[in-house]
mmCIF file of C-alpha atoms and ligand atoms in Angstrom:
data_model
loop_
_atom_site.group_PDB
_atom_site.id
_atom_site.type_symbol
_atom_site.label_atom_id
_atom_site.label_comp_id
_atom_site.label_asym_id
_atom_site.label_seq_id
_atom_site.Cartn_x
_atom_site.Cartn_y
_atom_site.Cartn_z
ATOM 1 C CA UNK A 14 152.298 108.119 106.730
ATOM 2 C CA UNK A 15 151.985 104.489 107.170
ATOM 3 C CA UNK A 16 148.948 103.806 109.804
ATOM 4 C CA UNK A 17 150.239 101.870 112.855
ATOM 5 C CA UNK A 18 148.145 98.594 111.767
ATOM 6 C CA UNK A 19 150.000 98.419 108.323
ATOM 7 C CA UNK A 20 153.444 98.706 110.071
ATOM 8 C CA UNK A 21 153.196 96.378 112.450
ATOM 9 C CA UNK A 22 151.475 94.112 109.780
ATOM 10 C CA UNK A 23 154.998 94.789 107.802
ATOM 11 C CA UNK A 24 157.225 93.986 111.199
ATOM 12 C CA UNK A 25 155.030 90.907 112.017
ATOM 13 C CA UNK A 26 154.143 87.384 110.793
ATOM 14 C CA UNK A 27 150.992 87.418 113.022
ATOM 15 C CA UNK A 28 149.084 89.853 115.309
ATOM 16 C CA UNK A 29 146.984 89.079 118.259
ATOM 17 C CA UNK A 30 143.847 91.363 118.513
ATOM 18 C CA UNK A 31 141.515 90.869 121.731
ATOM 19 C CA UNK A 32 138.894 89.074 123.407
ATOM 20 C CA UNK A 33 135.195 89.422 124.351
ATOM 21 C CA UNK A 34 133.935 92.975 125.379
ATOM 22 C CA UNK A 35 130.442 91.908 126.396
ATOM 23 C CA UNK A 36 131.495 89.128 128.090
ATOM 24 C CA UNK A 37 133.735 91.440 130.385
ATOM 25 C CA UNK A 38 131.642 94.011 130.792
ATOM 26 C CA UNK A 39 128.919 91.801 131.953
ATOM 27 C CA UNK A 40 131.145 90.291 134.641
ATOM 28 C CA UNK A 41 131.644 94.173 135.529
ATOM 29 C CA UNK A 42 127.673 94.267 136.282
ATOM 30 C CA UNK A 43 126.489 95.332 132.894
ATOM 31 C CA UNK A 44 123.371 94.299 132.543
ATOM 32 C CA UNK A 45 121.976 93.268 129.455
ATOM 33 C CA UNK A 46 119.321 96.516 128.661
ATOM 34 C CA UNK A 47 122.070 98.939 129.503
ATOM 35 C CA UNK A 48 124.099 100.774 126.394
ATOM 36 C CA UNK A 49 127.852 99.807 127.242
ATOM 37 C CA UNK A 50 129.031 102.900 125.462
ATOM 38 C CA UNK A 51 127.560 104.921 128.433
ATOM 39 C CA UNK A 52 130.265 103.519 130.947
ATOM 40 C CA UNK A 53 132.760 105.211 128.322
ATOM 41 C CA UNK A 54 131.533 108.660 130.108
ATOM 42 C CA UNK A 55 129.761 106.903 133.600
ATOM 43 C CA UNK A 56 132.216 104.375 133.890
ATOM 44 C CA UNK A 57 135.907 104.900 132.377
ATOM 45 C CA UNK A 58 137.565 102.984 135.356
ATOM 46 C CA UNK A 59 135.775 99.670 133.997
ATOM 47 C CA UNK A 60 136.595 100.388 130.381
ATOM 48 C CA UNK A 61 140.104 101.186 131.432
ATOM 49 C CA UNK A 62 140.298 97.779 132.968
ATOM 50 C CA UNK A 63 138.969 96.318 129.812
ATOM 51 C CA UNK A 64 141.026 97.777 127.692
ATOM 52 C CA UNK A 65 144.382 96.766 129.984
ATOM 53 C CA UNK A 66 142.876 93.373 130.354
ATOM 54 C CA UNK A 67 143.844 92.465 126.543
ATOM 55 C CA UNK A 68 146.815 94.786 126.259
ATOM 56 C CA UNK A 69 148.406 92.915 129.574
ATOM 57 C CA UNK A 70 147.284 89.483 127.992
ATOM 58 C CA UNK A 71 149.236 90.493 124.978
ATOM 59 C CA UNK A 72 146.969 91.553 122.506
ATOM 60 C CA UNK A 73 148.478 94.079 119.526
ATOM 61 C CA UNK A 74 145.138 95.204 118.751
ATOM 62 C CA UNK A 75 142.184 95.775 121.007
ATOM 63 C CA UNK A 76 138.555 97.475 119.817
ATOM 64 C CA UNK A 77 137.136 99.992 121.583
ATOM 65 C CA UNK A 78 134.070 99.772 123.485
ATOM 66 C CA UNK A 79 131.754 101.504 120.630
ATOM 67 C CA UNK A 80 129.979 98.703 119.293
ATOM 68 C CA UNK A 81 126.415 99.500 119.540
ATOM 69 C CA UNK A 82 127.579 103.546 119.070
ATOM 70 C CA UNK A 83 125.330 104.456 116.184
ATOM 71 C CA UNK A 84 122.556 106.603 116.511
ATOM 72 C CA UNK A 85 119.853 103.848 115.320
ATOM 73 C CA UNK A 86 121.050 101.756 118.513
ATOM 74 C CA UNK A 87 121.791 104.511 121.142
ATOM 75 C CA UNK A 88 118.153 105.718 120.070
ATOM 76 C CA UNK A 89 117.030 102.613 122.133
ATOM 77 C CA UNK A 90 118.790 104.445 125.590
ATOM 78 C CA UNK A 91 117.465 108.062 124.196
ATOM 79 C CA UNK A 92 121.325 108.765 123.582
ATOM 80 C CA UNK A 93 121.303 109.414 120.013
ATOM 81 C CA UNK A 94 122.222 112.566 120.304
ATOM 82 C CA UNK A 95 125.393 111.243 122.003
ATOM 83 C CA UNK A 96 127.326 109.295 119.143
ATOM 84 C CA UNK A 97 130.017 111.615 118.357
ATOM 85 C CA UNK A 98 130.606 112.089 122.073
ATOM 86 C CA UNK A 99 130.845 108.011 123.350
ATOM 87 C CA UNK A 100 132.647 107.250 120.305
ATOM 88 C CA UNK A 101 135.510 110.326 121.114
ATOM 89 C CA UNK A 102 135.533 109.026 124.622
ATOM 90 C CA UNK A 103 135.733 105.187 123.778
ATOM 91 C CA UNK A 104 138.805 106.029 121.901
ATOM 92 C CA UNK A 105 140.202 108.350 123.868
ATOM 93 C CA UNK A 106 140.158 105.884 126.551
ATOM 94 C CA UNK A 107 141.816 103.297 124.237
ATOM 95 C CA UNK A 108 144.661 105.974 123.492
ATOM 96 C CA UNK A 109 145.400 106.022 126.924
ATOM 97 C CA UNK A 110 146.221 102.563 127.466
ATOM 98 C CA UNK A 111 147.930 101.860 124.061
ATOM 99 C CA UNK A 112 150.385 104.989 124.553
ATOM 100 C CA UNK A 113 150.889 103.789 128.460
ATOM 101 C CA UNK A 114 151.765 99.751 127.492
ATOM 102 C CA UNK A 115 155.289 100.830 126.574
ATOM 103 C CA UNK A 116 154.616 99.015 122.760
ATOM 104 C CA UNK A 117 152.675 99.302 119.629
ATOM 105 C CA UNK A 118 149.211 98.314 120.105
ATOM 106 C CA UNK A 119 146.576 99.224 117.606
ATOM 107 C CA UNK A 120 143.726 100.799 118.959
ATOM 108 C CA UNK A 121 140.818 99.691 116.763
ATOM 109 C CA UNK A 122 137.471 101.996 116.494
ATOM 110 C CA UNK A 123 134.744 99.259 116.589
ATOM 111 C CA UNK A 124 131.221 99.481 114.495
ATOM 112 C CA UNK A 125 128.578 97.062 114.860
ATOM 113 C CA UNK A 126 125.807 96.762 112.862
ATOM 114 C CA UNK A 127 122.823 99.199 112.771
ATOM 115 C CA UNK A 128 120.768 97.001 114.043
ATOM 116 C CA UNK A 129 118.314 98.094 111.566
ATOM 117 C CA UNK A 130 117.167 95.908 108.270
ATOM 118 C CA UNK A 131 118.787 97.623 104.906
ATOM 119 C CA UNK A 132 116.435 97.893 102.160
ATOM 120 C CA UNK A 133 114.975 96.044 100.025
ATOM 121 C CA UNK A 134 113.849 93.645 102.894
ATOM 122 C CA UNK A 135 113.975 96.624 105.241
ATOM 123 C CA UNK A 136 113.601 99.980 105.759
ATOM 124 C CA UNK A 137 117.132 101.482 106.301
ATOM 125 C CA UNK A 138 118.516 103.116 103.185
ATOM 126 C CA UNK A 139 122.161 102.811 101.850
ATOM 127 C CA UNK A 140 122.616 106.323 101.927
ATOM 128 C CA UNK A 141 121.495 106.427 105.882
ATOM 129 C CA UNK A 142 123.729 103.698 106.952
ATOM 130 C CA UNK A 143 126.442 105.490 105.509
ATOM 131 C CA UNK A 144 125.560 108.415 107.599
ATOM 132 C CA UNK A 145 125.310 106.534 110.591
ATOM 133 C CA UNK A 146 128.382 104.886 110.195
ATOM 134 C CA UNK A 147 130.259 108.325 109.059
ATOM 135 C CA UNK A 148 128.995 110.111 112.166
ATOM 136 C CA UNK A 149 130.867 107.384 114.479
ATOM 137 C CA UNK A 150 133.813 106.997 112.528
ATOM 138 C CA UNK A 151 134.472 111.280 112.889
ATOM 139 C CA UNK A 152 133.980 110.254 116.765
ATOM 140 C CA UNK A 153 136.374 107.414 117.140
ATOM 141 C CA UNK A 154 138.746 109.235 114.657
ATOM 142 C CA UNK A 155 138.518 112.400 117.019
ATOM 143 C CA UNK A 156 139.476 110.182 119.756
ATOM 144 C CA UNK A 157 142.627 108.687 118.541
ATOM 145 C CA UNK A 158 141.350 105.234 117.008
ATOM 146 C CA UNK A 159 144.483 104.272 114.677
ATOM 147 C CA UNK A 160 141.798 102.233 112.397
ATOM 148 C CA UNK A 161 138.029 101.326 112.176
ATOM 149 C CA UNK A 162 137.081 97.889 112.772
ATOM 150 C CA UNK A 163 133.760 96.889 111.828
ATOM 151 C CA UNK A 164 132.612 93.679 113.090
ATOM 152 C CA UNK A 165 129.231 91.134 113.306
ATOM 153 C CA UNK A 166 127.988 92.594 109.715
ATOM 154 C CA UNK A 167 125.260 90.115 108.131
ATOM 155 C CA UNK A 168 124.136 92.187 105.012
ATOM 156 C CA UNK A 169 126.878 93.237 102.057
ATOM 157 C CA UNK A 170 125.031 96.193 101.674
ATOM 158 C CA UNK A 171 125.599 97.490 105.458
ATOM 159 C CA UNK A 172 129.291 96.272 105.104
ATOM 160 C CA UNK A 173 129.754 98.415 101.956
ATOM 161 C CA UNK A 174 128.163 101.754 103.798
ATOM 162 C CA UNK A 175 130.840 101.272 106.408
ATOM 163 C CA UNK A 176 133.173 101.272 103.848
ATOM 164 C CA UNK A 177 131.890 104.199 102.330
ATOM 165 C CA UNK A 178 132.274 105.745 105.796
ATOM 166 C CA UNK A 179 135.495 104.391 106.209
ATOM 167 C CA UNK A 180 136.201 106.492 103.128
ATOM 168 C CA UNK A 181 134.466 109.496 104.118
ATOM 169 C CA UNK A 182 136.409 109.562 107.105
ATOM 170 C CA UNK A 183 139.460 109.356 105.773
ATOM 171 C CA UNK A 184 140.213 106.148 108.022
ATOM 172 C CA UNK A 185 142.222 102.849 107.582
ATOM 173 C CA UNK A 186 139.540 100.150 108.259
ATOM 174 C CA UNK A 187 139.348 96.432 108.569
ATOM 175 C CA UNK A 188 135.943 94.403 108.395
ATOM 176 C CA UNK A 189 134.604 91.301 109.327
ATOM 177 C CA UNK A 190 131.120 89.649 108.961
ATOM 178 C CA UNK A 191 129.575 86.877 111.315
ATOM 179 C CA UNK A 192 128.880 83.547 109.644
ATOM 180 C CA UNK A 193 126.525 82.311 111.997
ATOM 181 C CA UNK A 194 123.776 80.393 109.817
ATOM 182 C CA UNK A 195 125.186 76.916 108.443
ATOM 183 C CA UNK A 196 128.569 78.739 107.509
ATOM 184 C CA UNK A 197 126.297 81.877 106.209
ATOM 185 C CA UNK A 198 125.815 85.048 107.302
ATOM 186 C CA UNK A 199 122.452 85.960 108.519
ATOM 187 C CA UNK A 200 121.820 87.370 105.154
ATOM 188 C CA UNK A 201 123.307 84.539 103.283
ATOM 189 C CA UNK A 202 126.835 85.231 102.336
ATOM 190 C CA UNK A 203 129.607 82.746 102.143
ATOM 191 C CA UNK A 204 133.041 83.234 103.155
ATOM 192 C CA UNK A 205 133.952 83.125 99.147
ATOM 193 C CA UNK A 206 131.150 85.769 98.573
ATOM 194 C CA UNK A 207 132.950 88.186 101.094
ATOM 195 C CA UNK A 208 136.656 87.557 99.748
ATOM 196 C CA UNK A 209 135.381 88.497 96.597
ATOM 197 C CA UNK A 210 133.287 91.842 97.608
ATOM 198 C CA UNK A 211 136.184 93.172 99.407
ATOM 199 C CA UNK A 212 138.079 93.632 96.059
ATOM 200 C CA UNK A 213 135.331 95.585 94.564
ATOM 201 C CA UNK A 214 135.344 98.073 97.120
ATOM 202 C CA UNK A 215 136.822 101.535 96.328
ATOM 203 C CA UNK A 216 138.719 101.740 99.607
ATOM 204 C CA UNK A 217 139.196 97.918 100.440
ATOM 205 C CA UNK A 218 139.617 96.807 104.268
ATOM 206 C CA UNK A 219 143.192 96.252 105.365
ATOM 207 C CA UNK A 220 141.973 93.238 106.598
ATOM 208 C CA UNK A 221 138.924 91.280 106.535
ATOM 209 C CA UNK A 222 137.361 88.249 107.946
ATOM 210 C CA UNK A 223 134.977 86.303 110.602
ATOM 211 C CA UNK A 224 134.020 87.091 114.096
ATOM 212 C CA UNK A 225 131.764 85.572 116.394
ATOM 213 C CA UNK A 226 129.310 83.021 114.640
ATOM 214 C CA UNK A 227 128.739 79.770 116.300
ATOM 215 C CA UNK A 228 132.263 78.222 117.575
ATOM 216 C CA UNK A 229 135.836 78.027 116.678
ATOM 217 C CA UNK A 230 135.418 74.959 114.352
ATOM 218 C CA UNK A 231 133.019 76.776 112.410
ATOM 219 C CA UNK A 232 135.048 80.154 112.169
ATOM 220 C CA UNK A 233 138.209 78.143 111.210
ATOM 221 C CA UNK A 234 135.979 76.876 108.220
ATOM 222 C CA UNK A 235 134.913 80.045 107.228
ATOM 223 C CA UNK A 236 138.805 81.084 107.269
ATOM 224 C CA UNK A 237 139.755 78.265 104.792
ATOM 225 C CA UNK A 238 136.981 79.102 102.651
ATOM 226 C CA UNK A 239 138.886 82.686 102.336
ATOM 227 C CA UNK A 240 142.049 81.243 102.097
ATOM 228 C CA UNK A 241 140.783 78.919 99.331
ATOM 229 C CA UNK A 242 139.633 82.176 97.282
ATOM 230 C CA UNK A 243 143.674 83.160 97.034
ATOM 231 C CA UNK A 244 143.598 86.677 98.119
ATOM 232 C CA UNK A 245 146.833 88.441 99.369
ATOM 233 C CA UNK A 246 144.828 90.547 101.304
ATOM 234 C CA UNK A 247 145.142 89.655 105.632
ATOM 235 C CA UNK A 248 142.660 87.525 107.049
ATOM 236 C CA UNK A 249 141.074 87.996 110.454
ATOM 237 C CA UNK A 250 140.095 85.234 112.811
ATOM 238 C CA UNK A 251 137.740 86.038 115.861
ATOM 239 C CA UNK A 252 136.066 82.965 116.965
ATOM 240 C CA UNK A 253 133.977 82.753 120.402
ATOM 241 C CA UNK A 254 135.530 80.668 123.044
ATOM 242 C CA UNK A 255 133.558 77.291 122.540
ATOM 243 C CA UNK A 256 129.872 77.183 121.777
ATOM 244 C CA UNK A 257 127.175 79.237 124.140
ATOM 245 C CA UNK A 258 125.428 77.167 126.466
ATOM 246 C CA UNK A 259 122.555 78.314 128.641
ATOM 247 C CA UNK A 260 123.754 77.564 132.671
ATOM 248 C CA UNK A 261 121.846 79.004 135.340
ATOM 249 C CA UNK A 262 120.118 81.250 133.235
ATOM 250 C CA UNK A 263 123.142 82.788 131.902
ATOM 251 C CA UNK A 264 125.293 82.229 128.944
ATOM 252 C CA UNK A 265 128.368 80.588 129.391
ATOM 253 C CA UNK A 266 130.681 79.748 126.762
ATOM 254 C CA UNK A 267 132.653 76.280 127.290
ATOM 255 C CA UNK A 268 135.978 76.859 125.456
ATOM 256 C CA UNK A 269 139.071 76.410 127.937
ATOM 257 C CA UNK A 270 142.280 78.314 127.327
ATOM 258 C CA UNK A 271 143.551 75.227 126.330
ATOM 259 C CA UNK A 272 140.958 75.071 123.432
ATOM 260 C CA UNK A 273 141.551 78.921 122.552
ATOM 261 C CA UNK A 274 145.261 78.267 122.229
ATOM 262 C CA UNK A 275 144.767 75.478 119.832
ATOM 263 C CA UNK A 276 142.202 76.886 117.771
ATOM 264 C CA UNK A 277 144.936 80.509 117.791
ATOM 265 C CA UNK A 278 147.528 78.053 116.072
ATOM 266 C CA UNK A 279 145.116 76.007 113.572
ATOM 267 C CA UNK A 280 143.760 79.501 112.717
ATOM 268 C CA UNK A 281 147.300 80.937 111.803
ATOM 269 C CA UNK A 282 147.915 77.437 109.662
ATOM 270 C CA UNK A 283 144.591 78.103 108.140
ATOM 271 C CA UNK A 284 145.994 81.244 107.082
ATOM 272 C CA UNK A 285 144.914 83.934 109.286
ATOM 273 C CA UNK A 286 147.245 86.512 110.069
ATOM 274 C CA UNK A 287 145.275 88.791 112.756
ATOM 275 C CA UNK A 288 143.744 86.153 115.401
ATOM 276 C CA UNK A 289 141.860 87.091 118.261
ATOM 277 C CA UNK A 290 138.741 85.889 120.606
ATOM 278 C CA UNK A 291 134.726 86.923 120.526
ATOM 279 C CA UNK A 292 132.462 85.849 123.065
ATOM 280 C CA UNK A 293 133.559 84.565 126.089
ATOM 281 C CA UNK A 294 137.470 85.297 125.485
ATOM 282 C CA UNK A 295 138.750 86.486 128.496
ATOM 283 C CA UNK A 296 142.274 87.388 128.883
ATOM 284 C CA UNK A 297 143.391 83.994 130.718
ATOM 285 C CA UNK A 298 142.513 83.058 127.163
ATOM 286 C CA UNK A 299 144.257 85.338 125.575
ATOM 287 C CA UNK A 300 147.291 84.863 127.265
ATOM 288 C CA UNK A 301 147.263 80.885 126.294
ATOM 289 C CA UNK A 302 146.510 82.094 122.881
ATOM 290 C CA UNK A 303 149.651 84.561 122.808
ATOM 291 C CA UNK A 304 151.822 81.794 124.518
ATOM 292 C CA UNK A 305 151.020 79.380 121.800
ATOM 293 C CA UNK A 306 151.464 81.308 119.024
ATOM 294 C CA UNK A 307 154.676 82.246 120.248
ATOM 295 C CA UNK A 308 155.697 78.986 120.815
ATOM 296 C CA UNK A 309 154.305 76.468 118.765
ATOM 297 C CA UNK A 310 156.134 76.275 115.057
ATOM 298 C CA UNK A 311 154.027 76.977 111.838
ATOM 299 C CA UNK A 312 152.167 73.749 110.056
ATOM 300 C CA UNK A 313 153.828 72.980 106.466
ATOM 301 C CA UNK A 314 150.018 72.316 105.321
ATOM 302 C CA UNK A 315 146.780 74.199 105.935
ATOM 303 C CA UNK A 316 144.902 71.762 108.587
ATOM 304 C CA UNK A 317 141.954 69.601 107.437
ATOM 305 C CA UNK A 318 138.118 69.971 108.112
ATOM 306 C CA UNK A 319 138.752 66.936 109.924
ATOM 307 C CA UNK A 320 141.875 68.110 112.218
ATOM 308 C CA UNK A 321 139.701 70.946 113.226
ATOM 309 C CA UNK A 322 136.545 69.222 113.950
ATOM 310 C CA UNK A 323 139.193 66.491 116.258
ATOM 311 C CA UNK A 324 140.794 69.280 118.204
ATOM 312 C CA UNK A 325 138.153 71.986 118.255
ATOM 313 C CA UNK A 326 134.686 70.041 118.196
ATOM 314 C CA UNK A 327 132.500 69.149 115.115
ATOM 315 C CA UNK A 328 131.041 71.972 112.764
ATOM 316 C CA UNK A 329 127.600 73.212 113.429
ATOM 317 C CA UNK A 330 126.046 72.406 109.858
ATOM 318 C CA UNK A 331 127.284 69.994 107.062
ATOM 319 C CA UNK A 332 127.951 72.524 104.462
ATOM 320 C CA UNK A 333 129.756 76.087 104.550
ATOM 321 C CA UNK A 334 127.629 76.837 101.541
ATOM 322 C CA UNK A 335 130.776 77.298 99.323
ATOM 323 C CA UNK A 336 130.407 73.386 97.623
ATOM 324 C CA UNK A 337 133.339 72.146 99.805
ATOM 325 C CA UNK A 338 133.283 68.819 101.797
ATOM 326 C CA UNK A 339 131.853 69.745 104.849
ATOM 327 C CA UNK A 340 133.771 67.620 107.515
ATOM 328 C CA UNK A 341 132.162 65.425 110.572
ATOM 329 C CA UNK A 342 129.069 67.747 111.672
ATOM 330 C CA UNK A 343 127.484 68.219 114.972
ATOM 331 C CA UNK A 344 123.991 69.496 115.645
ATOM 332 C CA UNK A 345 123.907 72.716 117.372
ATOM 333 C CA UNK A 346 121.653 75.834 116.676
ATOM 334 C CA UNK A 347 123.422 79.308 115.960
ATOM 335 C CA UNK A 348 122.681 81.987 118.851
ATOM 336 C CA UNK A 349 123.549 85.229 117.945
ATOM 337 C CA UNK A 350 125.327 87.467 120.416
ATOM 338 C CA UNK A 351 127.147 90.667 120.541
ATOM 339 C CA UNK A 352 130.669 90.355 121.339
HETATM 340 ZN ZN1 ZN B 4 130.799 87.081 119.513
#
């Protein structure tokens, strides 16, 4: 049987993913020291509201509240024994909201980084990373996730470990990396590197791409980098709503719904087939993105870096490491954030 995401991609030209998880939960009162995954049990209505916000705004795909739901990260909250339970609950709530929506909506089981540095730079072995991701994957599968969704990865070995875990769990998967360091991931991977790497995996992702990072402009430069590799594999764009800024002690994203609508249309023209937001992207942004994708015609040509910069603002670095022209830059410090 064909999985739901593959079915939808056969029926549709583009699909809209969701927006921010972290930003939305902080707005509901989560504090930065809390493990969001505990809310799957303690505050299920908040998680239902998080999912429903995306679905009601037109998302075809939404991610479960399980980004940090691996044993290594949950250990910080003394909840390392609850991996299966918390992931299953994240997916069960998702299944409930998706099934009640009256249309086809994909429940994507979010899997974030382990939080540990992998060998040889750190102490995490490939096998233990696989084991951690596999445990999480089985919980998400039990809860009814349609697909696994690996995100915000920096290290190629960690991406490969997640791919192996999806294989062990016999689940379709998607995987994005975060290109937040002058166009590369923190571990130095370029868009071209990822596009090539996914084709070498024994269980390649249904779709691959970029999430989070710096701003929407940088993210689209990365999407152009994927597209330049000529892969037929669907590309995912999940950019932040503008640039993070500290305002009154909080991180605030300055991207308006109008800016994210422009971003969504440009993302499609750059070659992305799955388009969503990341940090700072609220249902209001998603609604504007959906409307723009439905009403604005597709361009005949790929946007240039100049067009992206003039619409969304300049890039954080002069080059993205792939050797292409950089386009206008704007000095910005990157900030790592969870989605
Ligand atoms: Zn993010």
